[in-house]
Structure formats: C-alpha cells, structure tokens
Coordinates of N, CA and C in Angstrom, one line a residue:
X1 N 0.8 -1.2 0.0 CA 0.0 0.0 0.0 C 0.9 1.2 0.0
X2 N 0.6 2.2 -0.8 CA 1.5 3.6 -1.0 C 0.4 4.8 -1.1
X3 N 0.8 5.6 0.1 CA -0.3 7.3 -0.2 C 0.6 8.4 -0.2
X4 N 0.0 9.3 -1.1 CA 0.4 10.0 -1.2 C -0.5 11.6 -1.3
X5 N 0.0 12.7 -0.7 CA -1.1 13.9 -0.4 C -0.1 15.0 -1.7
X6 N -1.2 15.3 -2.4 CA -0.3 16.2 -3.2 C -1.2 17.5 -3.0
X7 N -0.4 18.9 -2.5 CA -1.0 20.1 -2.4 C -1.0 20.7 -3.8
X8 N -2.4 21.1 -4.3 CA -2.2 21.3 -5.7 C -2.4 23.1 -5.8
X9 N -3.0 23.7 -4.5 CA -2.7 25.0 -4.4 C -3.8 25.0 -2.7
X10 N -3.7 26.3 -2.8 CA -4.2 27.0 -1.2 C -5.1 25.9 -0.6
X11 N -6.3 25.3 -1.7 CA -7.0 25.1 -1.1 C -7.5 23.4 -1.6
X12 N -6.5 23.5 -2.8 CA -6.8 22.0 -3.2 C -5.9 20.9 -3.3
X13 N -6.4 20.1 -2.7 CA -5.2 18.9 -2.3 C -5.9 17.7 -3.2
X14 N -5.1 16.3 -3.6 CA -5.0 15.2 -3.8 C -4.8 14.1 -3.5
X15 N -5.4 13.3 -2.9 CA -4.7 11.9 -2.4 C -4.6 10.5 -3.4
X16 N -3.3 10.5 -3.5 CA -3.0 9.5 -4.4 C -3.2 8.0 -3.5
X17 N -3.9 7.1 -3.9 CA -3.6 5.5 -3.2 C -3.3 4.7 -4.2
X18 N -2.7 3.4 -3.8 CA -2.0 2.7 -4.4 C -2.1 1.2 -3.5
X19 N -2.9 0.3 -4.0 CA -2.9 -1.0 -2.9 C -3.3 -2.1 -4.1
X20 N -2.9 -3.5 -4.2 CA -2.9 -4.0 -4.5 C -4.7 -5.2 -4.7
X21 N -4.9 -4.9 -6.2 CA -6.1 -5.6 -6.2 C -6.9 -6.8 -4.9
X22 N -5.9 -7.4 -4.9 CA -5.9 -8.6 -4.0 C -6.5 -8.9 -2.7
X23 N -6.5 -7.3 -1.9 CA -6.4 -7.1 -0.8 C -7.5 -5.8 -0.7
X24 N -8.1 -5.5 -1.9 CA -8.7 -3.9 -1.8 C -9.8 -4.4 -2.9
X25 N -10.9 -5.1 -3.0 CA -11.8 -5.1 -4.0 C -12.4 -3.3 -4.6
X26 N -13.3 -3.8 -5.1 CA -13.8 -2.2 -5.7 C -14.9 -1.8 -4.7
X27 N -15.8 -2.6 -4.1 CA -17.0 -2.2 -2.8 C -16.1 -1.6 -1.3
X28 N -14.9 -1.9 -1.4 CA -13.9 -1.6 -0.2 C -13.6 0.1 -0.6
X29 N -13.4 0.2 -2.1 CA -12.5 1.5 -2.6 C -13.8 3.1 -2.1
X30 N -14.7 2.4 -2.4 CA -15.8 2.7 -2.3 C -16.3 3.1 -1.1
X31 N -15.6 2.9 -0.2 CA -16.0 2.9 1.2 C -15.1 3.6 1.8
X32 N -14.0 3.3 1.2 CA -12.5 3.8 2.0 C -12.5 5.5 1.4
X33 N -13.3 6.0 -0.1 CA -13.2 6.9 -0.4 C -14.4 7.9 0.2
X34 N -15.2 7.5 0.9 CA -16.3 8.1 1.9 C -15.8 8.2 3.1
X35 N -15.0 7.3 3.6 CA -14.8 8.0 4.8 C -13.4 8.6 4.8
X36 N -12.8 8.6 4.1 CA -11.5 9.9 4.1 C -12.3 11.1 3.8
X37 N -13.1 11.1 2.8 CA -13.9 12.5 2.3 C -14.4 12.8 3.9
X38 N -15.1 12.0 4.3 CA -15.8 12.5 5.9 C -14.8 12.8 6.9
X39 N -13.6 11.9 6.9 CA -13.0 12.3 8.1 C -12.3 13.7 7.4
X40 N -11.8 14.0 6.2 CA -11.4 15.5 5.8 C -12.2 16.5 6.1
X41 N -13.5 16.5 5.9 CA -14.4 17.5 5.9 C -14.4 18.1 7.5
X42 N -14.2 16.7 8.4 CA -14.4 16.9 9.9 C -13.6 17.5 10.3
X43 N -12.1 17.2 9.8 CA -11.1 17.6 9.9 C -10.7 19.3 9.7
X44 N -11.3 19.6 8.5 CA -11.4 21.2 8.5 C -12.4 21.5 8.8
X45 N -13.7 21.3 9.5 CA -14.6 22.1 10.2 C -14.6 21.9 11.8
X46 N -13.2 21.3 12.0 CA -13.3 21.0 13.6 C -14.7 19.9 14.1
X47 N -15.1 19.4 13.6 CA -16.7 18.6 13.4 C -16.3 17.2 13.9
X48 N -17.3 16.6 14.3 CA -17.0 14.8 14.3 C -17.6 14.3 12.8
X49 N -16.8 13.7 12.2 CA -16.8 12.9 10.9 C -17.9 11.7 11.1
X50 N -18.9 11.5 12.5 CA -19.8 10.9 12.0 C -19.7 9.4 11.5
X51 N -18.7 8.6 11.9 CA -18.3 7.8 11.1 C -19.0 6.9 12.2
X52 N -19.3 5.2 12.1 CA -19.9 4.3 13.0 C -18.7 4.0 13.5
X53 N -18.7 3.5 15.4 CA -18.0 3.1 15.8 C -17.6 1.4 15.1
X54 N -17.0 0.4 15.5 CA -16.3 -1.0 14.8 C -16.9 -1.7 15.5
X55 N -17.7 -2.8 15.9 CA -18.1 -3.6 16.5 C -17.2 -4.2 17.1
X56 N -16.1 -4.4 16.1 CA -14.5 -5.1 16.4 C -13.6 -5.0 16.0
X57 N -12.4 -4.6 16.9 CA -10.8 -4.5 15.8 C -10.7 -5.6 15.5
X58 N -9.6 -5.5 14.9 CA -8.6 -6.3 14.1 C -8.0 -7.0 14.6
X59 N -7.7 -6.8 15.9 CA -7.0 -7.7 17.5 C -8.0 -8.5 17.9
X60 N -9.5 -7.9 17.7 CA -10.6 -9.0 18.3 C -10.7 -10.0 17.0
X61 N -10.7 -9.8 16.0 CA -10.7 -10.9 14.9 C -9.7 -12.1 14.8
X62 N -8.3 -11.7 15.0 CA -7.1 -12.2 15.1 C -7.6 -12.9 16.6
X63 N -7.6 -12.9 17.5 CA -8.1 -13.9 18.9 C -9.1 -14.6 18.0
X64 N -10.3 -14.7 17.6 CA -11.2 -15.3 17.3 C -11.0 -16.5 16.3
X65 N -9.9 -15.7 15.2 CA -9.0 -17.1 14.4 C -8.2 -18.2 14.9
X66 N -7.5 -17.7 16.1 CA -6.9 -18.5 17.0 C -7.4 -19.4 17.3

C-alpha cells in the first residue's frame, strides 16, 4: 500500500492510493473513499466525521481465528 497527499494550491489537495487488487476489491474502494472525504471534511470544520464506531478490531478478529 502507497499514499500520497499532493498540495495542488491554497485550497486543493490530492490523495493518491496505491494497494494492491488482491487485498482492496472495488465495494472496499468505495468505502474507504467516503470515509476519508468524511474524516477531511471533519477535519477542516473542527466537526466529528460521523463515522460508525467498529463492532471489532482487528485484535478482536485475530483472537477469534486462533
């Protein structure tokens, strides 16, 4: 996985992603590009981004495969 933020002037930026098919379907990209837009928006209006808490990390999944 490779990101990259490119300032394109005052007010407009870019984020480049880069992750490998395998690991990132297209309903994931889709998802992952709604909540960066939400956490940015939150981010410059001082705001909560609104996003759902996780039911479960990634540490609770990893014990459960064990």
């Amino acid at each position: 996985m490779r990101a990259k933020l490119l300032r394109l002037g005052d007010l407009e930026w870019s984020l480049l992603f880069v992750v490998h098919h395998a690991i990132f379907d297209g309903h994931s990209s889709v998802i992952f590009g709604e909540e960066v837009r939400a956490l940015a928006r939150a981010s410059l209006s001082g705001g909560d981004a609104g996003l759902p808490e996780l039911p479960i990390q990634y540490a609770d999944f990893a014990v459960w495969q064990r």
